[in-house]
mmCIF file of C-alpha atoms and ligand atoms in Angstrom:
data_model
loop_
_atom_site.group_PDB
_atom_site.id
_atom_site.type_symbol
_atom_site.label_atom_id
_atom_site.label_comp_id
_atom_site.label_asym_id
_atom_site.label_seq_id
_atom_site.Cartn_x
_atom_site.Cartn_y
_atom_site.Cartn_z
ATOM 1 C CA UNK A 15 56.379 113.062 145.929
ATOM 2 C CA UNK A 16 56.162 109.595 144.789
ATOM 3 C CA UNK A 17 59.302 108.470 143.255
ATOM 4 C CA UNK A 18 57.291 106.082 140.998
ATOM 5 C CA UNK A 19 55.051 109.072 139.895
ATOM 6 C CA UNK A 20 57.559 111.145 139.435
ATOM 7 C CA UNK A 21 59.363 108.686 136.959
ATOM 8 C CA UNK A 22 56.266 108.024 134.649
ATOM 9 C CA UNK A 23 55.915 112.005 134.682
ATOM 10 C CA UNK A 24 59.383 112.344 133.255
ATOM 11 C CA UNK A 25 58.629 108.902 130.953
ATOM 12 C CA UNK A 26 55.721 110.839 129.652
ATOM 13 C CA UNK A 27 57.384 113.973 128.982
ATOM 14 C CA UNK A 28 60.362 112.117 126.903
ATOM 15 C CA UNK A 29 57.913 109.970 125.492
ATOM 16 C CA UNK A 30 56.644 113.702 123.678
ATOM 17 C CA UNK A 31 60.092 114.930 122.807
ATOM 18 C CA UNK A 32 60.825 111.169 121.078
ATOM 19 C CA UNK A 33 57.392 111.841 119.188
ATOM 20 C CA UNK A 34 58.444 115.103 117.826
ATOM 21 C CA UNK A 35 61.647 113.820 116.362
ATOM 22 C CA UNK A 36 59.866 110.745 115.100
ATOM 23 C CA UNK A 37 57.010 113.223 113.949
ATOM 24 C CA UNK A 38 59.800 115.264 111.813
ATOM 25 C CA UNK A 39 61.010 111.487 110.781
ATOM 26 C CA UNK A 40 57.335 110.912 109.735
ATOM 27 C CA UNK A 41 56.997 114.184 107.413
ATOM 28 C CA UNK A 42 60.134 112.892 105.405
ATOM 29 C CA UNK A 43 57.481 109.497 104.818
ATOM 30 C CA UNK A 44 54.740 111.063 104.079
ATOM 31 C CA UNK A 45 56.409 113.240 101.467
ATOM 32 C CA UNK A 46 58.736 110.178 99.858
ATOM 33 C CA UNK A 47 56.728 106.926 100.244
ATOM 34 C CA UNK A 48 54.589 107.808 97.242
ATOM 35 C CA UNK A 49 57.344 108.468 95.337
ATOM 36 C CA UNK A 50 58.865 105.541 96.024
ATOM 37 C CA UNK A 51 61.868 107.174 97.082
ATOM 38 C CA UNK A 52 64.087 106.388 100.106
ATOM 39 C CA UNK A 53 63.570 107.125 103.500
ATOM 40 C CA UNK A 54 67.030 106.642 105.155
ATOM 41 C CA UNK A 55 69.155 108.531 102.822
ATOM 42 C CA UNK A 56 69.281 112.315 101.692
ATOM 43 C CA UNK A 57 69.111 115.385 103.094
ATOM 44 C CA UNK A 58 66.510 118.027 103.921
ATOM 45 C CA UNK A 59 65.855 121.164 102.123
ATOM 46 C CA UNK A 60 64.232 124.316 101.399
ATOM 47 C CA UNK A 61 61.790 123.642 99.325
ATOM 48 C CA UNK A 62 62.298 127.304 97.406
ATOM 49 C CA UNK A 63 65.623 128.051 97.834
ATOM 50 C CA UNK A 64 67.061 124.613 97.811
ATOM 51 C CA UNK A 65 69.836 125.380 100.625
ATOM 52 C CA UNK A 66 70.896 122.226 102.611
ATOM 53 C CA UNK A 67 69.284 122.604 105.534
ATOM 54 C CA UNK A 68 71.493 122.267 109.007
ATOM 55 C CA UNK A 69 70.748 120.791 112.502
ATOM 56 C CA UNK A 70 69.829 124.535 113.976
ATOM 57 C CA UNK A 71 66.601 123.989 111.219
ATOM 58 C CA UNK A 72 66.041 120.810 111.711
ATOM 59 C CA UNK A 73 64.877 120.937 115.367
ATOM 60 C CA UNK A 74 61.241 119.676 115.285
ATOM 61 C CA UNK A 75 58.501 122.103 116.013
ATOM 62 C CA UNK A 76 60.919 124.490 117.690
ATOM 63 C CA UNK A 77 62.678 125.321 114.525
ATOM 64 C CA UNK A 78 59.847 126.488 112.854
ATOM 65 C CA UNK A 79 58.199 128.372 115.623
ATOM 66 C CA UNK A 80 61.861 130.187 115.967
ATOM 67 C CA UNK A 81 62.098 130.789 112.473
ATOM 68 C CA UNK A 82 58.393 132.305 112.546
ATOM 69 C CA UNK A 83 57.740 129.864 109.735
ATOM 70 C CA UNK A 84 60.150 131.313 107.081
ATOM 71 C CA UNK A 85 62.903 129.852 105.571
ATOM 72 C CA UNK A 86 66.625 131.450 107.576
ATOM 73 C CA UNK A 87 68.647 131.491 104.029
ATOM 74 C CA UNK A 88 65.636 132.888 101.619
ATOM 75 C CA UNK A 89 63.177 133.625 103.779
ATOM 76 C CA UNK A 90 60.247 131.743 101.873
ATOM 77 C CA UNK A 91 57.372 130.828 104.138
ATOM 78 C CA UNK A 92 57.703 127.115 105.178
ATOM 79 C CA UNK A 93 54.233 125.908 105.528
ATOM 80 C CA UNK A 94 53.339 125.212 108.824
ATOM 81 C CA UNK A 95 52.083 121.598 108.159
ATOM 82 C CA UNK A 96 55.115 119.928 108.926
ATOM 83 C CA UNK A 97 55.676 121.318 112.316
ATOM 84 C CA UNK A 98 52.041 120.379 113.218
ATOM 85 C CA UNK A 99 52.446 116.868 112.135
ATOM 86 C CA UNK A 100 55.335 116.968 114.470
ATOM 87 C CA UNK A 101 53.346 118.151 117.124
ATOM 88 C CA UNK A 102 50.603 115.672 116.617
ATOM 89 C CA UNK A 103 52.930 113.380 117.002
ATOM 90 C CA UNK A 104 54.381 114.387 120.110
ATOM 91 C CA UNK A 105 50.850 114.672 121.507
ATOM 92 C CA UNK A 106 49.698 111.290 120.379
ATOM 93 C CA UNK A 107 53.056 109.585 121.889
ATOM 94 C CA UNK A 108 52.899 111.818 125.290
ATOM 95 C CA UNK A 109 48.881 110.712 125.516
ATOM 96 C CA UNK A 110 49.180 107.282 124.782
ATOM 97 C CA UNK A 111 52.048 106.861 127.026
ATOM 98 C CA UNK A 112 50.699 108.418 129.721
ATOM 99 C CA UNK A 113 47.289 106.348 129.739
ATOM 100 C CA UNK A 114 49.405 103.368 129.857
ATOM 101 C CA UNK A 115 51.978 104.803 132.404
ATOM 102 C CA UNK A 116 51.713 101.298 134.523
ATOM 103 C CA UNK A 117 53.385 99.612 131.883
ATOM 104 C CA UNK A 118 56.703 101.609 131.647
ATOM 105 C CA UNK A 119 59.781 99.139 132.448
ATOM 106 C CA UNK A 120 62.271 100.227 135.372
ATOM 107 C CA UNK A 121 64.665 97.197 135.068
ATOM 108 C CA UNK A 122 65.088 96.149 139.098
ATOM 109 C CA UNK A 123 61.766 97.185 140.470
ATOM 110 C CA UNK A 124 59.633 94.221 141.376
ATOM 111 C CA UNK A 125 56.608 93.176 139.590
ATOM 112 C CA UNK A 126 57.743 94.625 136.250
ATOM 113 C CA UNK A 127 55.939 93.914 132.622
ATOM 114 C CA UNK A 128 58.529 93.893 129.752
ATOM 115 C CA UNK A 129 55.539 92.633 127.472
ATOM 116 C CA UNK A 130 53.429 95.357 128.702
ATOM 117 C CA UNK A 131 56.408 98.052 127.438
ATOM 118 C CA UNK A 132 56.438 96.318 124.231
ATOM 119 C CA UNK A 133 52.737 96.277 123.514
ATOM 120 C CA UNK A 134 53.419 100.055 124.251
ATOM 121 C CA UNK A 135 56.011 100.223 121.569
ATOM 122 C CA UNK A 136 53.925 98.366 119.454
ATOM 123 C CA UNK A 137 51.084 100.722 119.966
ATOM 124 C CA UNK A 138 53.350 103.960 119.198
ATOM 125 C CA UNK A 139 54.101 101.964 115.899
ATOM 126 C CA UNK A 140 51.130 101.551 114.832
ATOM 127 C CA UNK A 141 50.368 105.310 115.675
ATOM 128 C CA UNK A 142 52.894 106.314 113.212
ATOM 129 C CA UNK A 143 52.010 104.116 110.828
ATOM 130 C CA UNK A 144 48.220 105.735 111.014
ATOM 131 C CA UNK A 145 49.574 109.050 110.565
ATOM 132 C CA UNK A 146 51.550 108.202 107.712
ATOM 133 C CA UNK A 147 48.570 106.739 105.782
ATOM 134 C CA UNK A 148 46.253 109.916 107.150
ATOM 135 C CA UNK A 149 48.440 112.341 105.272
ATOM 136 C CA UNK A 150 49.103 110.348 102.048
ATOM 137 C CA UNK A 151 45.624 109.838 102.096
ATOM 138 C CA UNK A 152 45.065 113.765 102.670
ATOM 139 C CA UNK A 153 47.706 114.539 99.586
ATOM 140 C CA UNK A 154 46.717 112.037 97.207
ATOM 141 C CA UNK A 155 43.028 110.918 97.485
ATOM 142 C CA UNK A 156 43.845 107.450 97.809
ATOM 143 C CA UNK A 157 45.403 105.333 100.680
ATOM 144 C CA UNK A 158 48.365 102.891 99.468
ATOM 145 C CA UNK A 159 48.078 98.946 100.062
ATOM 146 C CA UNK A 160 51.555 98.413 101.126
ATOM 147 C CA UNK A 161 50.409 101.030 104.242
ATOM 148 C CA UNK A 162 47.741 98.383 105.656
ATOM 149 C CA UNK A 163 50.172 95.624 105.044
ATOM 150 C CA UNK A 164 52.308 97.513 107.893
ATOM 151 C CA UNK A 165 49.482 97.498 109.795
ATOM 152 C CA UNK A 166 48.695 93.997 110.025
ATOM 153 C CA UNK A 167 52.192 93.163 110.119
ATOM 154 C CA UNK A 168 52.231 94.931 113.754
ATOM 155 C CA UNK A 169 49.010 93.170 114.738
ATOM 156 C CA UNK A 170 50.866 90.222 113.935
ATOM 157 C CA UNK A 171 53.635 91.594 116.669
ATOM 158 C CA UNK A 172 51.407 91.873 119.169
ATOM 159 C CA UNK A 173 49.777 88.461 118.589
ATOM 160 C CA UNK A 174 53.306 87.261 118.820
ATOM 161 C CA UNK A 175 53.705 88.825 122.163
ATOM 162 C CA UNK A 176 51.160 86.637 123.916
ATOM 163 C CA UNK A 177 54.340 84.291 123.400
ATOM 164 C CA UNK A 178 55.054 85.929 126.910
ATOM 165 C CA UNK A 179 51.770 86.408 128.390
ATOM 166 C CA UNK A 180 49.700 83.182 127.540
ATOM 167 C CA UNK A 181 46.634 84.451 129.124
ATOM 168 C CA UNK A 182 46.618 87.105 126.209
ATOM 169 C CA UNK A 183 46.058 85.457 123.535
ATOM 170 C CA UNK A 184 42.896 84.357 123.478
ATOM 171 C CA UNK A 185 41.153 87.866 124.413
ATOM 172 C CA UNK A 186 43.533 89.463 121.758
ATOM 173 C CA UNK A 187 42.031 87.071 118.854
ATOM 174 C CA UNK A 188 38.445 87.493 119.656
ATOM 175 C CA UNK A 189 38.609 91.299 120.304
ATOM 176 C CA UNK A 190 40.369 91.906 116.754
ATOM 177 C CA UNK A 191 38.039 88.502 114.920
ATOM 178 C CA UNK A 192 35.356 90.387 116.131
ATOM 179 C CA UNK A 193 36.453 94.177 114.665
ATOM 180 C CA UNK A 194 37.585 92.120 111.691
ATOM 181 C CA UNK A 195 33.651 90.562 111.376
ATOM 182 C CA UNK A 196 31.888 93.529 112.002
ATOM 183 C CA UNK A 197 34.245 96.213 109.772
ATOM 184 C CA UNK A 198 33.717 92.672 106.566
ATOM 185 C CA UNK A 199 30.081 93.227 107.447
ATOM 186 C CA UNK A 200 30.184 96.919 106.862
ATOM 187 C CA UNK A 201 31.987 96.822 104.220
ATOM 188 C CA UNK A 202 30.085 93.852 102.117
ATOM 189 C CA UNK A 203 26.969 96.259 102.629
ATOM 190 C CA UNK A 204 28.805 99.233 101.316
ATOM 191 C CA UNK A 205 29.640 96.950 98.393
ATOM 192 C CA UNK A 206 26.602 95.739 97.654
ATOM 193 C CA UNK A 207 24.250 98.522 98.339
ATOM 194 C CA UNK A 208 26.006 101.313 96.516
ATOM 195 C CA UNK A 209 24.216 101.079 93.190
ATOM 196 C CA UNK A 210 21.384 102.207 95.339
ATOM 197 C CA UNK A 211 22.150 105.907 95.585
ATOM 198 C CA UNK A 212 22.746 105.562 91.583
ATOM 199 C CA UNK A 213 20.184 103.456 90.162
ATOM 200 C CA UNK A 214 16.291 102.737 89.584
ATOM 201 C CA UNK A 215 15.216 100.008 91.869
ATOM 202 C CA UNK A 216 14.733 97.395 88.853
ATOM 203 C CA UNK A 217 18.302 98.041 87.848
ATOM 204 C CA UNK A 218 19.808 98.029 91.114
ATOM 205 C CA UNK A 219 18.617 94.824 92.260
ATOM 206 C CA UNK A 220 19.391 93.028 88.928
ATOM 207 C CA UNK A 221 22.905 94.684 90.147
ATOM 208 C CA UNK A 222 23.015 92.406 93.309
ATOM 209 C CA UNK A 223 21.417 88.930 91.595
ATOM 210 C CA UNK A 224 24.082 89.444 88.601
ATOM 211 C CA UNK A 225 27.330 90.210 90.839
ATOM 212 C CA UNK A 226 27.550 93.212 89.011
ATOM 213 C CA UNK A 227 28.164 95.576 91.868
ATOM 214 C CA UNK A 228 30.993 93.033 93.641
ATOM 215 C CA UNK A 229 32.497 93.253 90.045
ATOM 216 C CA UNK A 230 32.236 96.915 89.543
ATOM 217 C CA UNK A 231 34.003 97.020 93.309
ATOM 218 C CA UNK A 232 37.213 95.381 91.918
ATOM 219 C CA UNK A 233 37.164 97.098 88.788
ATOM 220 C CA UNK A 234 40.497 99.070 88.248
ATOM 221 C CA UNK A 235 38.303 102.272 88.429
ATOM 222 C CA UNK A 236 37.734 101.904 92.185
ATOM 223 C CA UNK A 237 41.159 100.943 93.190
ATOM 224 C CA UNK A 238 41.685 104.484 95.448
ATOM 225 C CA UNK A 239 38.010 103.184 97.312
ATOM 226 C CA UNK A 240 39.598 99.821 97.688
ATOM 227 C CA UNK A 241 43.050 101.317 99.060
ATOM 228 C CA UNK A 242 41.145 103.192 102.020
ATOM 229 C CA UNK A 243 38.593 100.633 102.942
ATOM 230 C CA UNK A 244 41.457 97.813 103.140
ATOM 231 C CA UNK A 245 43.321 100.801 105.802
ATOM 232 C CA UNK A 246 39.886 100.700 107.454
ATOM 233 C CA UNK A 247 39.497 97.191 108.101
ATOM 234 C CA UNK A 248 43.212 96.699 108.889
ATOM 235 C CA UNK A 249 43.200 99.499 111.388
ATOM 236 C CA UNK A 250 39.641 98.126 112.898
ATOM 237 C CA UNK A 251 41.021 94.963 113.386
ATOM 238 C CA UNK A 252 44.301 96.051 115.099
ATOM 239 C CA UNK A 253 43.012 97.614 117.572
ATOM 240 C CA UNK A 254 39.787 95.135 117.879
ATOM 241 C CA UNK A 255 36.781 95.738 119.774
ATOM 242 C CA UNK A 256 35.592 97.986 121.626
ATOM 243 C CA UNK A 257 38.319 100.604 120.929
ATOM 244 C CA UNK A 258 37.454 100.103 116.790
ATOM 245 C CA UNK A 259 33.993 101.206 117.608
ATOM 246 C CA UNK A 260 34.584 104.244 117.022
ATOM 247 C CA UNK A 261 36.134 103.954 113.789
ATOM 248 C CA UNK A 262 34.163 101.421 112.684
ATOM 249 C CA UNK A 263 30.303 103.712 113.037
ATOM 250 C CA UNK A 264 32.025 106.537 111.676
ATOM 251 C CA UNK A 265 33.702 104.653 108.388
ATOM 252 C CA UNK A 266 30.283 103.396 107.846
ATOM 253 C CA UNK A 267 28.285 106.444 107.980
ATOM 254 C CA UNK A 268 30.784 108.696 106.011
ATOM 255 C CA UNK A 269 31.160 105.985 103.408
ATOM 256 C CA UNK A 270 27.281 105.664 103.215
ATOM 257 C CA UNK A 271 27.066 109.446 102.979
ATOM 258 C CA UNK A 272 27.331 111.547 99.780
ATOM 259 C CA UNK A 273 30.108 112.431 97.849
ATOM 260 C CA UNK A 274 32.811 110.166 98.161
ATOM 261 C CA UNK A 275 35.070 111.619 95.771
ATOM 262 C CA UNK A 276 35.224 115.026 98.369
ATOM 263 C CA UNK A 277 35.482 112.909 101.026
ATOM 264 C CA UNK A 278 38.194 110.900 100.158
ATOM 265 C CA UNK A 279 40.870 112.966 101.155
ATOM 266 C CA UNK A 280 38.866 113.080 104.600
ATOM 267 C CA UNK A 281 38.876 109.103 104.845
ATOM 268 C CA UNK A 282 42.347 108.898 106.355
ATOM 269 C CA UNK A 283 41.565 111.434 108.944
ATOM 270 C CA UNK A 284 38.247 109.803 109.913
ATOM 271 C CA UNK A 285 39.801 106.467 110.400
ATOM 272 C CA UNK A 286 43.000 108.307 112.054
ATOM 273 C CA UNK A 287 41.020 110.441 114.573
ATOM 274 C CA UNK A 288 38.262 107.955 115.334
ATOM 275 C CA UNK A 289 41.159 105.386 116.243
ATOM 276 C CA UNK A 290 43.047 107.039 118.568
ATOM 277 C CA UNK A 291 39.772 108.275 120.182
ATOM 278 C CA UNK A 292 38.665 104.400 120.625
ATOM 279 C CA UNK A 293 42.332 103.302 122.237
ATOM 280 C CA UNK A 294 42.310 106.528 124.354
ATOM 281 C CA UNK A 295 38.416 105.791 125.378
ATOM 282 C CA UNK A 296 38.453 102.219 125.526
ATOM 283 C CA UNK A 297 42.026 100.551 126.008
ATOM 284 C CA UNK A 298 40.853 97.151 125.157
ATOM 285 C CA UNK A 299 42.632 93.525 125.010
ATOM 286 C CA UNK A 300 44.965 93.977 122.026
ATOM 287 C CA UNK A 301 46.340 97.497 123.092
HETATM 288 ZN ZN1 LIG B 410 64.942 128.967 101.632
#
């Protein structure tokens, strides 16, 4: 076998294992960030008996499998979602890394591309923030502005990378601003047209002309949907067109569809799933 290919397979395997470990950390983030607790200190403990968990209990995914989903000390069942998030993160890391295997950095070889490797690292960070946002949205039925700013910060890091590869700057900015523009148009239409479902046509048009639909959108009662909309716009911009196409389309359809209250917990999953699909199907200028 070709040495380069073997190097890429081994690296992808390690990226997957690394993803499992990171997934275990993401579980802590998902649980603690909404409570405003620190994510760097404190021990993990059993939710039932309070026993502090040791290293053999904390091997991502495998501890859960070997303990058959039960606490070693009290036998209480452990929710499978922790293992699922670890597995999902590992899988996402492996898939994204395999697809961008030409970016792997091996010092000493000719034609190396450290900027491409850093671009892969930023993409993996982005995947982490999106997974955390997705689960917080599911648990609390609302997004958090802070997470959208992390997404935009990672996009800024990607733009910063263009210093190393000047030719990238224009395509990256073009791709991201197209996605930003389309998501802004989608959100503007949703905000203006949202009373349409609830109101008779006469009131609906008066809402548009008096600006009431816009004021309603920015009222305190709508904070939840605003945080979710911001996450959608931030993720779409960060991955740029054409990768954002699925995300733009899916979010517009779901957001325009029936019962928003019921759909809120699922919005994060829709954003995350469609964005990931886009990044895998259309690796574009940004990532
Ligand atoms: Zn226990």
